[in-house]
Amino acid sequence: MASSSSLTLSQAILSRSTTHASNPLPSFSLPTYSALKSSTNPTTPSLYVSARAAPRLTTRRRPIRASAAVETLDKTTDTSLVDKSVNTIRFLAIDAVEKANSGHPGLPMGCAPMGHILYDEVMRYNPKNPYWFNRDRFVLSAGHGCMLQYALLHLAGYDSVKEEDLKNFRQWGSTTPGHPENFETPGCEVTTGPLGQGVANAVGLALAEKHLAARFNKPDSEIVDHYTYVILGDGCQMEGISNEACSLAGHWGLGKLIAFYDDNHISIDGDTEIAFTESVDTRFEGLGWHVIWVKNGNTGYDEIRAAIKEAKSVKDKPTLIKVTTTIGYGSPNKANSYSVHGSALGAKEVDATRKNLGWPFEPFHVPEDVKKHWSRHVPDGAALEAEWNAKFAEYEKKYKEEAAELKSISTGELPAGWEKALPTYTPESPADATRNLSQQCLNALAKVLPGFLGGSADLASSNMTLLKMYGDFQKATPEERNLRFGVREHGMGAICNGIALHSPGIIPYCATFFVFTDYMRGAMRISALSEAGVIYVMTHDSIGLGEDGPTHQPIEHLASFRAMPNILMLRPADGNETAGSYKVAVDNRKRPSVLALSRQKLHNLPGTSIEGVEKGGYTISDNSSGNKPDVILIGTGSELEIAAKAADELRKEGKAVRVVSFVCWELFEEQSDAYKESVLPAAVSARVSIEAGSTFGWARIVGSGGKSIGIDKFGASAPAGKIYKEYGITAEAVIAAAKSLC
Amino acid sequence: MASSSSLTLSQAILSRSTTHASNPLPSFSLPTYSALKSSTNPTTPSLYVSARAAPRLTTRRRPIRASAAVETLDKTTDTSLVDKSVNTIRFLAIDAVEKANSGHPGLPMGCAPMGHILYDEVMRYNPKNPYWFNRDRFVLSAGHGCMLQYALLHLAGYDSVKEEDLKNFRQWGSTTPGHPENFETPGCEVTTGPLGQGVANAVGLALAEKHLAARFNKPDSEIVDHYTYVILGDGCQMEGISNEACSLAGHWGLGKLIAFYDDNHISIDGDTEIAFTESVDTRFEGLGWHVIWVKNGNTGYDEIRAAIKEAKSVKDKPTLIKVTTTIGYGSPNKANSYSVHGSALGAKEVDATRKNLGWPFEPFHVPEDVKKHWSRHVPDGAALEAEWNAKFAEYEKKYKEEAAELKSISTGELPAGWEKALPTYTPESPADATRNLSQQCLNALAKVLPGFLGGSADLASSNMTLLKMYGDFQKATPEERNLRFGVREHGMGAICNGIALHSPGIIPYCATFFVFTDYMRGAMRISALSEAGVIYVMTHDSIGLGEDGPTHQPIEHLASFRAMPNILMLRPADGNETAGSYKVAVDNRKRPSVLALSRQKLHNLPGTSIEGVEKGGYTISDNSSGNKPDVILIGTGSELEIAAKAADELRKEGKAVRVVSFVCWELFEEQSDAYKESVLPAAVSARVSIEAGSTFGWARIVGSGGKSIGIDKFGASAPAGKIYKEYGITAEAVIAAAKSLC
């Protein structure tokens, strides 16, 4: 293994590096010359060390930071093209933030070298087709440093980031928003900013690659073969979500995931000494990662190159390359301080930085030689894609079936008639919990959708999410489709975002108890924002879970997702509605769906249908005429049968009663006014809703003249039937409310 | 340090233990004899090892687990009292779960030995006063195993858990709900169940102890002096929140926090091998903890005792005692499998377990000798408290001022007139962001409330939460009050729950951007449920934050908290309302408060007041008479001034306009019908609401005849003013809506 070879180097190197660090070089010097893509001279040991080899030295080192504010480059020789490119990146970031008077220049200034090496020397991509299937993926988990990525996309020739876009950084309607957004800027794979999400997305992207490679690669054709790179900072490292996702990455042995940890020791509140003194290296070794330490991330290009080479050689583990950098590198007065993290440098300091780094150019200028050098990526990228296309054509000839599946996955064109696989039910079908009915749908879909895979956060046997025809996705069996996330809800959600955004035809689902959406809401909101069509299978959706008590009983959760933009909150009532919910969820590839499913058995009701679910709200039974019922009873999920039962009683007493299933508010909202009027006629103000959850929001549906039966307090620990009764979620309550209105 | 002494023992012991583990003993044997509270025989090395000493052995060990289903106790001698007590705990759990036919017997059966040692030999508490200030705190982070704690509370003599309560486990109205709930069961310090929360609560409890000890202890009187113990399982370990909290515990050097990690290798989905293969020991060493491994948690009482002794001797680090146990220990056919995790054993297996452990007693029976042995805790506990009370009386004589402060903290009686410290403002006061006005309140309160402390998740300079007269709470300066949580929102919330529940007079606040409540919602819900009056200072509360873009702009968050039970969602509009929000937040010690605060400057408005905020909704200006305005404009927070501006324009045109601040919906809901009618008369249907957030829920306030101006999509990256204009959050829009209605 590569790490053992680096053991021998480390001792000598460490003393060198430390000496260097304690002898800061003077300011206002010119960058060193170094040959472009220079290979490591075998007589000079490369300036990187394996953290594994020298764990004691991975703890805080004061000298580097203490001197960093005046630390600059070596002035021995002429500016090299790499230095020039790196400084171009730095100044594009500085200038864009300065023009916007808003943004985060510090990270791009410190991470420009690793950014340059990745995009110019290492990564395989096609700037003119950011969606080329086999591209290397890059995620900037420290999303506030987005100007790094925009500068790189610009240099590489992506159409999404032209010079004017850089000048419109953080402005209305620009493709260069304040954090990377995949839906605004082709070339950004995912949406980051909320810390820790990106590295978890990267785990998902790497998982997707490993899974697809295992399923589709052949001895004579490695048709799926790319790396996933990520840059994360101290903030990402502190977030629990990153530990969750990285623990899984280690467990799964995602060898083609290479993470750069921008170890700059500065976060918004100042030096990380005040809140973050753990040994990240040791933790990652515990998580099963290969760990490398690049001591000089500011100018140590060869160290960075060698670390990437080593990382690639370690195939059974993900690699963390800890790159020690100086935030705001090059700024004589602000480098290595929080003041350069999240604010423009200011005109005076921009000038000082220009002088310090020897940068005589106007704002936003890309020197001709730099431009010329980067210009090769457009033809090279096109060639890479063409080469892969030719390879795929060969593959298609030999492996017709696999090629068709892979095509569906890479294009998002689902197999025709897939929805016919969904089961349907009649009122005579046995009563069952919607979590069980959900499992029937999941298993049916897995047979017809090549990109369908997923799992649960250690509740597979409660959420009923196992795909019976597949085994577990594990290190040694990555071709399988059951994902085992462990008790890591937040990581699970963000990993699924990464999986979903890997390819348009991959459809990940994930599961836990509905109440634990509270643990993963950060990731679910990013699903909604970043148009990742993840399917959230959320069981035990009310007090109906019974004895586990209020910590496990959702109350406000339905309302909380109904209020969230671009996410479908579905609460099916029986078999047909569960199937309908999956129909909707699979159809909505740019909008995530949350399915709230019961633990308890429910009857299959007359009148429910897949088509009804697609309209969000629809009449399941009605004995009125002329669209003038005496009262409309509205229910969702497990309470729809209570509404139906109440209707039966009321009809016996001569009332004209309509029962409406309100399975998905968002879909109903999208229907025509005429349709809405046909279900909820404005003239009928006698409306009663029943739902075992918060009544918050129902006033809009039942109107000022209606009544809402629900739960506006926490639940209780007792058998489910008892709680329903004590909380008044009963047909009797519906009947009483209805009678009071009509 | 203690760990070095254990180094010498570990080598010999390891070989012993491994040999033992690979030679499982036969079933149906009787327990070994061991003297009660037997001190470690110096000629026999104690059966524990320092994980630090032998990291290679901390990875998965198959032999122990493979044989565990048939592993039982040594049959050499007679039943000892400890064994008998431990088995009493096991069977109380088995019997209660069996009777309820619901619950989790596995953990109590495996953890009974450590539970016994803690409650019978180690912890200092008074069963008849579960709220005695200086008690040791115990948290069962693996809350599903609550029968362990209920059995222990029962044996120890707590009034909250009598025999009939055990028999009513998980039933309506019982004190023994499905997970530990502090508000139901005195003796439970916090509410657990959602995994990882408990260990983070424990970090908060230990922080509170360290802080109070540093402030109040004197060379001649250690008046604050207790330990915090926690049992957590594999599930807790997988959750990101536990890594966040434990990283902070290591950073803060919480030496009196002792965590038992129930290392049983089983979670709901089966063997942890499928999702959790990291080295927990290595990770915790990275986090700065002292780590000890007890290899035989099933019967190794002396190992457990020695580990606790060692943990106590390590004063500068928290300790993780990894206790390898067999889940469902004693059950011949279900031990060491997920089937014993979360279901009753079933009558047949209960019988088999009784035979296997030699337990001839009826369900719920506590043998007389066990009962007699435990009976000493009632008098001993009373004596402990009396001794402390006497010590406090002495302390009070010498240190009057400190004693008064400590009394306020321990009783929750706030100093009279504290609210007078809150600042007030006039319309002439300079416009300011409510986050800045909030800082004025925080600093004013810190001067008058002895238990007031808090901080931010690495956004102190943005959230404006620093207490200027205090330094940072750090390992070496625990007497200070500014907490530095790093970028760990979820851990922060749960730590604050622990701090709040340590003593009724401690009032913790914590802060981040409002949008990142998504990261900590799990903890915030537990604040609400467990009646922990944490103050959540949430700034950058809308699109008004501008350039950072939609990842950072809350939309649905106000609605999502308004839907949550027992939490106050406050959105003040200016200085007086910010002060009023703090008045409310401090007053509500059993209900958490969320303050949504602006990044941008807001004007101080005529008519706002602290008293108004206390009513939740109130009129700030009105030119109507007879409670009959033409239109009511309703705003919150930064949009109240837009409503006021629109009112000015409409009044110029002759309209009778009322402007209502709707700062806290929950408080308004609690007012009398007469008051509500005086603010929102039923006869006036022309109502317009404006709020820079989701309109979800507003229909109830504005009614079917009203209009809501808000944002039902994600935000955008641009200067704030531009987004407000593009999204139509303007006085013009309010005027147009108002004119359409009146």
mmCIF file of C-alpha atoms in Angstrom, chain B residues 29-36 73-88 90-91 301 354-361 367 369-370:
data_model
loop_
_atom_site.group_PDB
_atom_site.id
_atom_site.type_symbol
_atom_site.label_atom_id
_atom_site.label_comp_id
_atom_site.label_asym_id
_atom_site.label_seq_id
_atom_site.Cartn_x
_atom_site.Cartn_y
_atom_site.Cartn_z
ATOM 1 C CA SER B 29 -25.716 -22.796 35.050
ATOM 2 C CA LEU B 30 -25.906 -20.761 38.213
ATOM 3 C CA PRO B 31 -24.267 -17.374 38.716
ATOM 4 C CA THR B 32 -20.870 -17.053 40.304
ATOM 5 C CA TYR B 33 -20.362 -15.837 43.810
ATOM 6 C CA SER B 34 -18.685 -12.535 44.233
ATOM 7 C CA ALA B 35 -18.649 -10.505 47.394
ATOM 8 C CA LEU B 36 -20.806 -7.427 47.345
ATOM 9 C CA LEU B 73 -22.761 -17.626 33.816
ATOM 10 C CA ASP B 74 -20.175 -19.572 35.708
ATOM 11 C CA LYS B 75 -21.675 -22.264 37.905
ATOM 12 C CA THR B 76 -18.938 -22.616 40.458
ATOM 13 C CA THR B 77 -20.739 -21.248 43.526
ATOM 14 C CA ASP B 78 -23.842 -19.860 45.121
ATOM 15 C CA THR B 79 -25.790 -16.841 43.909
ATOM 16 C CA SER B 80 -24.311 -13.636 45.215
ATOM 17 C CA LEU B 81 -26.368 -10.660 46.118
ATOM 18 C CA VAL B 82 -24.935 -8.656 43.267
ATOM 19 C CA ASP B 83 -25.859 -11.330 40.786
ATOM 20 C CA LYS B 84 -29.274 -11.495 42.329
ATOM 21 C CA SER B 85 -29.724 -7.735 42.144
ATOM 22 C CA VAL B 86 -28.550 -7.714 38.542
ATOM 23 C CA ASN B 87 -30.979 -10.475 37.689
ATOM 24 C CA THR B 88 -33.756 -8.637 39.488
ATOM 25 C CA ARG B 90 -33.113 -8.040 34.146
ATOM 26 C CA PHE B 91 -36.376 -9.693 35.091
ATOM 27 C CA TYR B 301 -18.340 -6.450 37.896
ATOM 28 C CA ARG B 354 -35.776 -17.846 33.942
ATOM 29 C CA LYS B 355 -34.386 -21.356 33.850
ATOM 30 C CA ASN B 356 -31.148 -20.278 32.248
ATOM 31 C CA LEU B 357 -30.469 -17.590 34.836
ATOM 32 C CA GLY B 358 -31.829 -19.678 37.706
ATOM 33 C CA TRP B 359 -34.675 -17.317 38.472
ATOM 34 C CA PRO B 360 -37.541 -19.140 40.171
ATOM 35 C CA PHE B 361 -39.594 -16.035 41.006
ATOM 36 C CA PRO B 367 -36.335 -10.912 46.377
ATOM 37 C CA ASP B 369 -32.544 -9.749 50.333
ATOM 38 C CA VAL B 370 -32.270 -7.577 47.238
#
